[in-house]
Amino acid sequence: MRLLFCFLFLCTSVWAKTGKLVFSDQAVFKVEERVYLLSDVYKLGAAFQQFRCLVPDSLLFGNVGLDKANTPELPDFSVAGGVDLQEESLYLSRVLKLIKLEVFIGKQSLDIDKNSLKDIKTDGCGVLGSYDAWPKDLKELFRLEGFWNDRFSVDSMKLSDKDVEEIKLKNPKMKGAALSKLLDEEKLKRGRDSAQSFMKTVEKQLGHEIFY
């Protein structure tokens, strides 16, 4: 059944702006009731490229493995003659994780603070105009980043007075800036642990099927 399902999508062709054949479309995976095609992954990749340029220290991408440290180069799915999806299985698993997060969050009202975007440098990132004019997929990544930062960033993590006292007792020589750095490291660790726990919940609650 899976092979038949995939075959049905192999006949669809995706064309570049030049009018040349780029690749044959096919089903990659299914999340809940939606099937994601290779053309969808290709389109997302363009948004990932822009987002990584605009937000190189993205907390979200760091957690799902789409940052440059974990994925130095994004796969090129525009190669004529097709792509070996098995070779890109790690990347695709990370894309799947991000898509599941988007589906899980759904249509929650997550407002973007446009004032926070003023310091973002768009030069060399292939992004034109203001936020309102950006592609939908790129804006969605900023929405997800905002969701992630609100819950798992250092600033969002709180340590109780008891936690702080315990850290001080374990590190009696730590004072001033050194102590503040140590407390931030503990917050970062807790944020990372909370994020991993949250993603496990997301992945368990949303079913998926892989077609490669």
GROMACS .gro file of C-alpha atoms in nm:
model
  212
    1MET     CA    1   0.000   0.000   0.000
    2ARG     CA    2   0.282   0.240   0.089
    3LEU     CA    3   0.460   0.177  -0.243
    4LEU     CA    4   0.138   0.227  -0.433
    5PHE     CA    5   0.070   0.548  -0.241
    6CYS     CA    6   0.414   0.684  -0.320
    7PHE     CA    7   0.385   0.583  -0.686
    8LEU     CA    8   0.071   0.788  -0.728
    9PHE     CA    9   0.269   1.101  -0.649
   10LEU     CA   10   0.568   1.029  -0.869
   11CYS     CA   11   0.389   1.151  -1.180
   12THR     CA   12   0.358   1.509  -1.055
   13SER     CA   13   0.636   1.740  -1.171
   14VAL     CA   14   0.766   2.054  -1.005
   15TRP     CA   15   0.908   2.329  -1.223
   16ALA     CA   16   1.159   2.602  -1.137
   17LYS     CA   17   1.098   2.964  -1.235
   18THR     CA   18   1.305   2.902  -1.547
   19GLY     CA   19   1.051   2.647  -1.666
   20LYS     CA   20   1.301   2.361  -1.643
   21LEU     CA   21   1.213   2.036  -1.472
   22VAL     CA   22   1.361   2.035  -1.123
   23PHE     CA   23   1.247   1.704  -0.975
   24SER     CA   24   0.962   1.458  -0.975
   25ASP     CA   25   0.733   1.512  -0.681
   26GLN     CA   26   0.660   1.235  -0.435
   27ALA     CA   27   0.513   1.176  -0.093
   28VAL     CA   28   0.770   1.208   0.187
   29PHE     CA   29   0.568   1.167   0.504
   30LYS     CA   30   0.224   1.210   0.650
   31VAL     CA   31   0.138   1.393   0.973
   32GLU     CA   32  -0.213   1.335   1.102
   33GLU     CA   33  -0.423   1.361   0.783
   34ARG     CA   34  -0.189   1.572   0.570
   35VAL     CA   35   0.061   1.427   0.325
   36TYR     CA   36   0.379   1.631   0.276
   37LEU     CA   37   0.540   1.609  -0.066
   38LEU     CA   38   0.897   1.662  -0.172
   39SER     CA   39   0.789   1.998  -0.315
   40ASP     CA   40   0.668   2.098   0.034
   41VAL     CA   41   1.005   2.006   0.185
   42TYR     CA   42   1.182   2.196  -0.093
   43LYS     CA   43   0.972   2.504  -0.022
   44LEU     CA   44   1.037   2.479   0.351
   45GLY     CA   45   1.410   2.453   0.282
   46ALA     CA   46   1.407   2.797   0.121
   47ALA     CA   47   1.244   2.941   0.435
   48PHE     CA   48   1.497   2.755   0.655
   49GLN     CA   49   1.782   2.912   0.457
   50GLN     CA   50   1.645   3.262   0.509
   51PHE     CA   51   1.560   3.203   0.874
   52ARG     CA   52   1.908   3.067   0.955
   53CYS     CA   53   2.056   3.381   0.802
   54LEU     CA   54   1.819   3.613   0.990
   55VAL     CA   55   1.837   3.429   1.325
   56PRO     CA   56   2.172   3.243   1.336
   57ASP     CA   57   2.136   3.174   1.709
   58SER     CA   58   1.779   3.041   1.689
   59LEU     CA   59   1.688   2.850   2.005
   60LEU     CA   60   1.422   2.654   1.818
   61PHE     CA   61   1.652   2.541   1.535
   62GLY     CA   62   1.918   2.450   1.789
   63ASN     CA   63   1.672   2.223   1.968
   64VAL     CA   64   1.541   2.045   1.658
   65GLY     CA   65   1.883   2.017   1.495
   66LEU     CA   66   1.830   2.254   1.203
   67ASP     CA   67   2.092   2.505   1.315
   68LYS     CA   68   2.423   2.530   1.129
   69ALA     CA   69   2.608   2.343   1.403
   70ASN     CA   70   2.395   2.031   1.351
   71THR     CA   71   2.306   2.082   0.984
   72PRO     CA   72   2.591   2.281   0.825
   73GLU     CA   73   2.438   2.265   0.478
   74LEU     CA   74   2.071   2.223   0.390
   75PRO     CA   75   2.011   1.948   0.132
   76ASP     CA   76   1.942   2.057  -0.222
   77PHE     CA   77   1.617   1.895  -0.334
   78SER     CA   78   1.618   2.074  -0.670
   79VAL     CA   79   1.865   1.833  -0.830
   80ALA     CA   80   1.747   1.709  -1.164
   81GLY     CA   81   1.702   1.334  -1.178
   82GLY     CA   82   1.569   1.298  -0.827
   83VAL     CA   83   1.697   1.284  -0.472
   84ASP     CA   84   1.790   0.986  -0.256
   85LEU     CA   85   1.566   1.048   0.044
   86GLN     CA   86   1.731   0.769   0.241
   87GLU     CA   87   2.057   0.963   0.234
   88GLU     CA   88   1.876   1.266   0.377
   89SER     CA   89   1.679   1.073   0.639
   90LEU     CA   90   1.838   1.259   0.932
   91TYR     CA   91   1.753   1.597   0.785
   92LEU     CA   92   1.401   1.484   0.698
   93SER     CA   93   1.349   1.357   1.054
   94ARG     CA   94   1.432   1.706   1.179
   95VAL     CA   95   1.192   1.864   0.929
   96LEU     CA   96   0.926   1.620   1.046
   97LYS     CA   97   0.987   1.722   1.406
   98LEU     CA   98   0.941   2.089   1.318
   99ILE     CA   99   0.624   2.019   1.120
  100LYS     CA  100   0.480   1.825   1.414
  101LEU     CA  101   0.549   2.123   1.639
  102GLU     CA  102   0.368   2.352   1.396
  103VAL     CA  103   0.069   2.117   1.379
  104PHE     CA  104   0.063   2.076   1.757
  105ILE     CA  105   0.062   2.448   1.819
  106GLY     CA  106  -0.201   2.484   1.551
  107LYS     CA  107  -0.379   2.814   1.533
  108GLN     CA  108  -0.288   2.937   1.879
  109SER     CA  109  -0.276   3.314   1.892
  110LEU     CA  110   0.096   3.385   1.898
  111ASP     CA  111   0.152   3.751   1.825
  112ILE     CA  112   0.486   3.862   1.686
  113ASP     CA  113   0.643   4.167   1.848
  114LYS     CA  114   0.741   4.349   1.532
  115ASN     CA  115   0.954   4.592   1.731
  116SER     CA  116   1.180   4.299   1.818
  117LEU     CA  117   1.245   4.248   1.446
  118LYS     CA  118   1.394   4.594   1.391
  119ASP     CA  119   1.744   4.483   1.486
  120ILE     CA  120   1.742   4.186   1.249
  121LYS     CA  121   1.978   4.237   0.956
  122THR     CA  122   1.821   4.122   0.630
  123ASP     CA  123   2.120   4.202   0.408
  124GLY     CA  124   2.237   3.896   0.220
  125CYS     CA  125   1.948   3.681   0.346
  126GLY     CA  126   1.731   3.700   0.036
  127VAL     CA  127   1.452   3.873   0.227
  128LEU     CA  128   1.288   4.185   0.090
  129GLY     CA  129   1.055   4.435   0.251
  130SER     CA  130   0.909   4.441   0.599
  131TYR     CA  131   0.784   4.144   0.801
  132ASP     CA  132   0.432   4.177   0.658
  133ALA     CA  133   0.571   4.117   0.308
  134TRP     CA  134   0.776   3.809   0.401
  135PRO     CA  135   0.677   3.461   0.274
  136LYS     CA  136   0.422   3.274   0.485
  137ASP     CA  137   0.661   2.991   0.573
  138LEU     CA  138   0.924   3.236   0.697
  139LYS     CA  139   0.673   3.422   0.913
  140GLU     CA  140   0.556   3.090   1.056
  141LEU     CA  141   0.913   3.012   1.165
  142PHE     CA  142   0.926   3.339   1.353
  143ARG     CA  143   0.595   3.252   1.518
  144LEU     CA  144   0.735   2.915   1.628
  145GLU     CA  145   1.058   3.076   1.748
  146GLY     CA  146   0.855   3.317   1.960
  147PHE     CA  147   0.659   3.028   2.109
  148TRP     CA  148   0.982   2.842   2.188
  149ASN     CA  149   1.159   3.142   2.343
  150ASP     CA  150   0.860   3.227   2.560
  151ARG     CA  151   0.878   2.883   2.719
  152PHE     CA  152   1.234   2.757   2.705
  153SER     CA  153   1.480   3.048   2.682
  154VAL     CA  154   1.708   3.147   2.970
  155ASP     CA  155   1.492   3.451   3.039
  156SER     CA  156   1.178   3.238   3.065
  157MET     CA  157   1.331   2.992   3.312
  158LYS     CA  158   1.294   3.077   3.682
  159LEU     CA  159   1.498   2.946   3.972
  160SER     CA  160   1.343   2.933   4.316
  161ASP     CA  161   1.522   3.088   4.614
  162LYS     CA  162   1.592   2.734   4.731
  163ASP     CA  163   1.752   2.646   4.395
  164VAL     CA  164   1.975   2.954   4.409
  165GLU     CA  165   2.083   2.880   4.764
  166GLU     CA  166   2.171   2.520   4.676
  167ILE     CA  167   2.382   2.638   4.382
  168LYS     CA  168   2.559   2.889   4.607
  169LEU     CA  169   2.632   2.620   4.867
  170LYS     CA  170   2.781   2.393   4.602
  171ASN     CA  171   2.990   2.679   4.461
  172PRO     CA  172   3.089   2.896   4.762
  173LYS     CA  173   3.368   3.075   4.574
  174MET     CA  174   3.138   3.194   4.297
  175LYS     CA  175   3.049   3.562   4.327
  176GLY     CA  176   2.917   3.844   4.112
  177ALA     CA  177   2.935   3.790   3.734
  178ALA     CA  178   3.069   3.436   3.772
  179LEU     CA  179   2.772   3.337   3.987
  180SER     CA  180   2.526   3.501   3.746
  181LYS     CA  181   2.681   3.305   3.460
  182LEU     CA  182   2.648   2.982   3.657
  183LEU     CA  183   2.281   3.054   3.732
  184ASP     CA  184   2.216   3.126   3.363
  185GLU     CA  185   2.382   2.796   3.269
  186GLU     CA  186   2.147   2.616   3.508
  187LYS     CA  187   1.850   2.797   3.353
  188LEU     CA  188   1.973   2.702   3.006
  189LYS     CA  189   2.002   2.338   3.107
  190ARG     CA  190   1.652   2.338   3.255
  191GLY     CA  191   1.516   2.506   2.944
  192ARG     CA  192   1.681   2.245   2.724
  193ASP     CA  193   1.545   1.960   2.939
  194SER     CA  194   1.196   2.110   2.936
  195ALA     CA  195   1.212   2.157   2.559
  196GLN     CA  196   1.315   1.795   2.503
  197SER     CA  197   1.034   1.673   2.728
  198PHE     CA  198   0.786   1.892   2.542
  199MET     CA  199   0.900   1.765   2.202
  200LYS     CA  200   0.863   1.404   2.319
  201THR     CA  201   0.503   1.484   2.413
  202VAL     CA  202   0.442   1.643   2.072
  203GLU     CA  203   0.591   1.347   1.886
  204LYS     CA  204   0.388   1.096   2.086
  205GLN     CA  205   0.058   1.277   2.043
  206LEU     CA  206   0.086   1.328   1.668
  207GLY     CA  207   0.097   1.021   1.450
  208HIS     CA  208   0.302   1.008   1.132
  209GLU     CA  209   0.392   0.778   0.846
  210ILE     CA  210   0.709   0.783   0.639
  211PHE     CA  211   0.708   0.700   0.269
  212TYR     CA  212   1.077   0.656   0.193
   0.00000   0.00000   0.00000
